[in-house]
PDB file of N, CA and C in Angstrom:
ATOM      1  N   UNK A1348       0.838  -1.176   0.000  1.00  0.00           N
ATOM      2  CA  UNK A1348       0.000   0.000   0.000  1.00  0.00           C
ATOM      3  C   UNK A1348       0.884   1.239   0.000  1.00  0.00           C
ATOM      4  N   UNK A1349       0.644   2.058  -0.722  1.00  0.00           N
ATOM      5  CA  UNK A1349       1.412   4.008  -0.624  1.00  0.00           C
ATOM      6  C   UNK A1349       0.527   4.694   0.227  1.00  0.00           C
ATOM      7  N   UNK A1350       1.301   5.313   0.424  1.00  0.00           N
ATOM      8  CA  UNK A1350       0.938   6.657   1.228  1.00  0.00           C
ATOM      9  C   UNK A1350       0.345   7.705   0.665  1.00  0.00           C
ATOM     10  N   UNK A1351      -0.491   8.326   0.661  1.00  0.00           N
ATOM     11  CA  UNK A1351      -0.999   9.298  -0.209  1.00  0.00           C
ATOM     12  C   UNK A1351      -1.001  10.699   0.359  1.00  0.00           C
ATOM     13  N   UNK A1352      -0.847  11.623  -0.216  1.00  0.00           N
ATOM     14  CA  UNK A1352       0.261  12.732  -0.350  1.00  0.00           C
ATOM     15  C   UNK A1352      -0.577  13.481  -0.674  1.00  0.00           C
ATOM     16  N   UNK A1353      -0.787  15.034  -0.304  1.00  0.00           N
ATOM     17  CA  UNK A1353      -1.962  15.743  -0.206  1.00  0.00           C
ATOM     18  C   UNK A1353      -1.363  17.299  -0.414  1.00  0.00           C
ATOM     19  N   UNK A1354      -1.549  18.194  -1.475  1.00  0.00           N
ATOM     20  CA  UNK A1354      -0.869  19.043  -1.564  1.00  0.00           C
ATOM     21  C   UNK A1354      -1.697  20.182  -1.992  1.00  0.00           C
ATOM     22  N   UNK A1355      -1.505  21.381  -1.600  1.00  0.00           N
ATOM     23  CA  UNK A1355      -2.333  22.184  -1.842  1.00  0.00           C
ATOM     24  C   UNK A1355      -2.129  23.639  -3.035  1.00  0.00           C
ATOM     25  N   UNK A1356      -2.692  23.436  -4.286  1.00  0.00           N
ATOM     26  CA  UNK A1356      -2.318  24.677  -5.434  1.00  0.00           C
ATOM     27  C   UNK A1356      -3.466  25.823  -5.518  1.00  0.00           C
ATOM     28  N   UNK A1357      -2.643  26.589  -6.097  1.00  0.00           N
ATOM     29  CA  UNK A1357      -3.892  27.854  -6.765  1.00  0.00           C
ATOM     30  C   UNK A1357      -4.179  27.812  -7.758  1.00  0.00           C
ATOM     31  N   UNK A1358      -5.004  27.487  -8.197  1.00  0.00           N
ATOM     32  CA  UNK A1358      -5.911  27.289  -9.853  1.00  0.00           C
ATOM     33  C   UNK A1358      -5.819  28.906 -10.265  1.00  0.00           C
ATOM     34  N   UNK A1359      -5.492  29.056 -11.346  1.00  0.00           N
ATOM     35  CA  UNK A1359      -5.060  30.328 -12.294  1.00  0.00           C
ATOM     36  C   UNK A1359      -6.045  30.385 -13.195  1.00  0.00           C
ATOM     37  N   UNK A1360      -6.456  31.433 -13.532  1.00  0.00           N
ATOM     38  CA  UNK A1360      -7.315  31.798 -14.482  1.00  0.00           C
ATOM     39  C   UNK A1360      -6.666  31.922 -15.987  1.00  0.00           C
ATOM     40  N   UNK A1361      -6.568  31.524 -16.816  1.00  0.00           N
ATOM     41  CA  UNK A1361      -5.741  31.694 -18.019  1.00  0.00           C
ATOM     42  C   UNK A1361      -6.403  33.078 -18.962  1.00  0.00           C
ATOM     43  N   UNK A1362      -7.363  33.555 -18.262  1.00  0.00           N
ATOM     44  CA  UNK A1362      -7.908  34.694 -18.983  1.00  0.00           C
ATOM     45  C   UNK A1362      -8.358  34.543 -20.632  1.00  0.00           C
ATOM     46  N   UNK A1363      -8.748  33.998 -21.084  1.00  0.00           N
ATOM     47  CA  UNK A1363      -8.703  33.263 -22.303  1.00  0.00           C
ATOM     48  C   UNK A1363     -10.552  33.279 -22.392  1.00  0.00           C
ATOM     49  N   UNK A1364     -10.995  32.985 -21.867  1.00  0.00           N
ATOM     50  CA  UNK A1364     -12.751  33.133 -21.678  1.00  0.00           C
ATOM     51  C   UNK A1364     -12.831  31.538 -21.833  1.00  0.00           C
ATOM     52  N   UNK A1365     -12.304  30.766 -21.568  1.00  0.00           N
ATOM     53  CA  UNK A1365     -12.737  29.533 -21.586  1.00  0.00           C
ATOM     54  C   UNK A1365     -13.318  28.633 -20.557  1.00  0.00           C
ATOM     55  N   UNK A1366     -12.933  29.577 -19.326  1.00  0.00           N
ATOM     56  CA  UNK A1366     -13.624  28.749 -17.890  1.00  0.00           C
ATOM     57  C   UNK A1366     -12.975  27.323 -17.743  1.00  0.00           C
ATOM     58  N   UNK A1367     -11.679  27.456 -18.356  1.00  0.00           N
ATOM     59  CA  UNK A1367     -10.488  26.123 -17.627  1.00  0.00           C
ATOM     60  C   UNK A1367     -10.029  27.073 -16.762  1.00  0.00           C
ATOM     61  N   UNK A1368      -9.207  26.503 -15.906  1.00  0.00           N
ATOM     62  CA  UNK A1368      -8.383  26.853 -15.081  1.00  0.00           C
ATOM     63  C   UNK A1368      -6.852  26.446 -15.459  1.00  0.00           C
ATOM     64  N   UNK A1369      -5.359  26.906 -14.809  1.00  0.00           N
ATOM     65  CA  UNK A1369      -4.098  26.606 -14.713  1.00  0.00           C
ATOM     66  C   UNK A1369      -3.759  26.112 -13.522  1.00  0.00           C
ATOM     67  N   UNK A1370      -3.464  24.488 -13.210  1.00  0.00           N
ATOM     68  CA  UNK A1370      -2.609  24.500 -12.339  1.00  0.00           C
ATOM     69  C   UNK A1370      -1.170  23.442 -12.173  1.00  0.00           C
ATOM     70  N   UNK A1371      -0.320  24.725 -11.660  1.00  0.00           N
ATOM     71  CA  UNK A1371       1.014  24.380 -11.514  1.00  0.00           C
ATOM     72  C   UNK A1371       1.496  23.546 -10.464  1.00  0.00           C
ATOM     73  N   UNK A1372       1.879  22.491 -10.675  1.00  0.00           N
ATOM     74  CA  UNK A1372       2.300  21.630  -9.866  1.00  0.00           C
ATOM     75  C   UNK A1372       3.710  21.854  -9.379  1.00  0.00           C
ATOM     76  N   UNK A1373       3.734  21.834  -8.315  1.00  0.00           N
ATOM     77  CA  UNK A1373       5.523  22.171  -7.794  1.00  0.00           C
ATOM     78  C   UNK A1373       6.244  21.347  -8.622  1.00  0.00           C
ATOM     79  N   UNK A1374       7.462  21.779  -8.514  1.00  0.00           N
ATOM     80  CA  UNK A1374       8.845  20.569  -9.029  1.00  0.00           C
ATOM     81  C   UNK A1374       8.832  19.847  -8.245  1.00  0.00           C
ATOM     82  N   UNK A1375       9.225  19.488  -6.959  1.00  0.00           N
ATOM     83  CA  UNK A1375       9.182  18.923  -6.480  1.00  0.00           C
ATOM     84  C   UNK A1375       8.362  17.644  -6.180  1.00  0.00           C
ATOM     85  N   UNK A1376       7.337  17.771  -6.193  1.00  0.00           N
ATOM     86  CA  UNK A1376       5.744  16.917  -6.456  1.00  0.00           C
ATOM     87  C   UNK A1376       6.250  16.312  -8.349  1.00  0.00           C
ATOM     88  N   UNK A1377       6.663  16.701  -9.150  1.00  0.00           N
ATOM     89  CA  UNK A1377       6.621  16.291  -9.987  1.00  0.00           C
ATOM     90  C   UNK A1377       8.183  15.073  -9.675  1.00  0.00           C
ATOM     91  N   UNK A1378       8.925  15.722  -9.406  1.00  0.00           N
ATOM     92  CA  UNK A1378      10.504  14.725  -9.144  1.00  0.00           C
ATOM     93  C   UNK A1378       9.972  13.460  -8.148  1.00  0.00           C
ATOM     94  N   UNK A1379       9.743  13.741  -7.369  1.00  0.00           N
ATOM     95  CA  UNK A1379       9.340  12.864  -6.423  1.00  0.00           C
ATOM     96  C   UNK A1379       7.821  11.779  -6.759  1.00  0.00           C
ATOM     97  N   UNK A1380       7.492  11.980  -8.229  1.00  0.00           N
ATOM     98  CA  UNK A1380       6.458  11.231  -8.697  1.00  0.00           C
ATOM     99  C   UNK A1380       7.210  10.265  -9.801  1.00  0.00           C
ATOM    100  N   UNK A1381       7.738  11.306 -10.211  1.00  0.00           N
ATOM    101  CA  UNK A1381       8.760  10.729 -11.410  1.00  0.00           C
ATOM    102  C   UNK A1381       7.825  11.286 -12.886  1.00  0.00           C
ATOM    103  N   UNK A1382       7.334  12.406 -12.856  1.00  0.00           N
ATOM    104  CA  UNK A1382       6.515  13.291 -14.056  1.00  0.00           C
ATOM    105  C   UNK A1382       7.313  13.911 -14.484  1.00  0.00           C
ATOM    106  N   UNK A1383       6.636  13.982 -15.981  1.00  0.00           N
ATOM    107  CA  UNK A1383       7.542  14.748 -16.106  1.00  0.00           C
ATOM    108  C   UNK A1383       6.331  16.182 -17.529  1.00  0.00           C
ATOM    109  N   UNK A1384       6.836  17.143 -17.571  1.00  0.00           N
ATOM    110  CA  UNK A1384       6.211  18.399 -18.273  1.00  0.00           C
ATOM    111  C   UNK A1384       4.995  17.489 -19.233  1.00  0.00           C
ATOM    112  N   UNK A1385       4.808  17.208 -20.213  1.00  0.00           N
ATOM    113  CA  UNK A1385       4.370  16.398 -20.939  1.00  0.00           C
ATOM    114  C   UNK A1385       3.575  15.058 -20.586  1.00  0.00           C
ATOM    115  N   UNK A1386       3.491  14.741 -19.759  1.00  0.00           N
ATOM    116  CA  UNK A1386       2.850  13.188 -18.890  1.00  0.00           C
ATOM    117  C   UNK A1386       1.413  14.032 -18.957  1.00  0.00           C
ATOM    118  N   UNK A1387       0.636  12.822 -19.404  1.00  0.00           N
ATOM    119  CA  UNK A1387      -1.257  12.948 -18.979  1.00  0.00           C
ATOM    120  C   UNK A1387      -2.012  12.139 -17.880  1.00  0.00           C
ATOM    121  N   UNK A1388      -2.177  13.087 -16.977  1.00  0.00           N
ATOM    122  CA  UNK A1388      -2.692  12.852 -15.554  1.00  0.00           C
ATOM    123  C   UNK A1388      -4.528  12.810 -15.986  1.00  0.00           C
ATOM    124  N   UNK A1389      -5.246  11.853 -15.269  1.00  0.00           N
ATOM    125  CA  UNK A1389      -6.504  11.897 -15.067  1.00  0.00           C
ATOM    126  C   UNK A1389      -7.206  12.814 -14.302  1.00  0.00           C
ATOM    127  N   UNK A1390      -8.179  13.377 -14.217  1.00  0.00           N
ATOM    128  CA  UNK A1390      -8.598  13.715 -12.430  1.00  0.00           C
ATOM    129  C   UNK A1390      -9.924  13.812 -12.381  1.00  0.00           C
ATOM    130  N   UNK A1391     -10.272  13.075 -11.141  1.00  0.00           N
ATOM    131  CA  UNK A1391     -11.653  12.691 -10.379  1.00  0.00           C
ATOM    132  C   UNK A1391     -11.825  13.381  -9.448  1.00  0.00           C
ATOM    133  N   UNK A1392     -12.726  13.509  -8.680  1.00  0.00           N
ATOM    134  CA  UNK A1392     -12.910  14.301  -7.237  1.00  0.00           C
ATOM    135  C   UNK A1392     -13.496  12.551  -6.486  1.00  0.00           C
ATOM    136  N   UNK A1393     -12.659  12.708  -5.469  1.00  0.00           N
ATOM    137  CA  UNK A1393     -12.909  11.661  -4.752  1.00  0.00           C
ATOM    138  C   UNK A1393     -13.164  12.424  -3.564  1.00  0.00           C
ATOM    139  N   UNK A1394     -14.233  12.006  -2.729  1.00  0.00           N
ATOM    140  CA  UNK A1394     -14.631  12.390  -1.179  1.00  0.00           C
ATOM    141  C   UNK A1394     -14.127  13.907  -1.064  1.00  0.00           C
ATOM    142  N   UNK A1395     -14.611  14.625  -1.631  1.00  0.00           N
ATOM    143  CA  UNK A1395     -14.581  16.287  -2.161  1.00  0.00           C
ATOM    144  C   UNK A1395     -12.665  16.555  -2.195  1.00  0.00           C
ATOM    145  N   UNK A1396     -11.997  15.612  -2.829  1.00  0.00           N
ATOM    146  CA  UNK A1396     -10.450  16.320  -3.203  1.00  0.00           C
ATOM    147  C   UNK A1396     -10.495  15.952  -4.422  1.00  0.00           C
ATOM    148  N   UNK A1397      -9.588  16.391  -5.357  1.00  0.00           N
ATOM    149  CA  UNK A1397      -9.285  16.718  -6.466  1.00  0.00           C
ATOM    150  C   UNK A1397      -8.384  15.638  -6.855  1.00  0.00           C
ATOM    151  N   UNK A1398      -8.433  14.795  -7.203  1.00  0.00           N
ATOM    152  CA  UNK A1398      -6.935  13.686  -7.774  1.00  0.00           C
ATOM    153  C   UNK A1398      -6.615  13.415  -8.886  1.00  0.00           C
ATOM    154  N   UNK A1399      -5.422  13.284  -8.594  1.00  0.00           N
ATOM    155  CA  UNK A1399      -4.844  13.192 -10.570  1.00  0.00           C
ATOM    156  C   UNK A1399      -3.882  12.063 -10.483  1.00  0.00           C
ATOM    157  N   UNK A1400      -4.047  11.236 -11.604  1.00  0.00           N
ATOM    158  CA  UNK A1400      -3.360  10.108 -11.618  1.00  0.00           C
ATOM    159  C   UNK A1400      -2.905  10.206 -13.158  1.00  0.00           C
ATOM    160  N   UNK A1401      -1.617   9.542 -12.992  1.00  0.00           N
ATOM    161  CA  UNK A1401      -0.900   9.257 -14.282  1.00  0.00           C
ATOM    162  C   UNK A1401      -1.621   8.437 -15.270  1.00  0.00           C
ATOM    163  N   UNK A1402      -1.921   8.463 -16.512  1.00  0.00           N
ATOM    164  CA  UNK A1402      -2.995   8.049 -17.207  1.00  0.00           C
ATOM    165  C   UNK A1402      -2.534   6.643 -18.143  1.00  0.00           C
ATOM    166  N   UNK A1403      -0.796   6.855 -18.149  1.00  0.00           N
ATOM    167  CA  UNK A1403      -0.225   5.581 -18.668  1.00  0.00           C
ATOM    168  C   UNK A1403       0.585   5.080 -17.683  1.00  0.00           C
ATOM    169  N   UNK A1404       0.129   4.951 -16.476  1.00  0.00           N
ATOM    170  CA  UNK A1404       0.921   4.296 -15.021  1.00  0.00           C
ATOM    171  C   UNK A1404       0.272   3.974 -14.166  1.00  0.00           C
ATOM    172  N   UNK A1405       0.318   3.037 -13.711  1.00  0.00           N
ATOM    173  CA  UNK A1405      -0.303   2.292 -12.659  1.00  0.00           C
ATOM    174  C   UNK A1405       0.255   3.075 -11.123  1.00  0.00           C
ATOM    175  N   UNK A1406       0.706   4.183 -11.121  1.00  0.00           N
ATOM    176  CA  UNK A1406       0.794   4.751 -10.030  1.00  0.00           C
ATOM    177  C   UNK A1406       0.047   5.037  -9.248  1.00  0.00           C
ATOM    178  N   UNK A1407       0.448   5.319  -8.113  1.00  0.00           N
ATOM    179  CA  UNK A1407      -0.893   5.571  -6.872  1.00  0.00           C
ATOM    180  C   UNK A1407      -1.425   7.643  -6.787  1.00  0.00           C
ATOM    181  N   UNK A1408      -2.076   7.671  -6.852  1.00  0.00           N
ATOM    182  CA  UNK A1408      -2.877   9.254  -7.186  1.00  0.00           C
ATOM    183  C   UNK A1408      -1.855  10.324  -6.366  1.00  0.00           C
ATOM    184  N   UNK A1409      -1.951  11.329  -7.041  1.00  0.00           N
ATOM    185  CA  UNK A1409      -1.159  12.513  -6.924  1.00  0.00           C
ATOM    186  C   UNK A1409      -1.846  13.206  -5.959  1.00  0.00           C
TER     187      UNK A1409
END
């Protein structure tokens, strides 16, 4: 079993009129996952948090 790891960002407005949001994931959170710029993460809301999982990895959620 992993440990799951809980981190907290600011969603950015990209000003664009599209009603996505930007968010930047530390370096760190990315080194320590083993991501890298380019990798496609999933994300669900599980029990009201936000999770993102690697989409070609059987890794445990971000």
């Amino acid at each position: 079993m992993t440990e799951t790891q809980r981190w907290t960002v600011k969603c950015q407005d990209p000003e664009d009129g599209s009603g996505d949001v930007i968010v930047d994931l530390p370096p760190d959170l990315l080194a320590r996952l083993g991501l890298s710029i380019d990798d496609v993460l999933t994300i669900e809301v599980i029990d009201g948090a936000i999770v993102l999982t690697p989409k070609s990895s059987n890794s445990a959620p971000v």
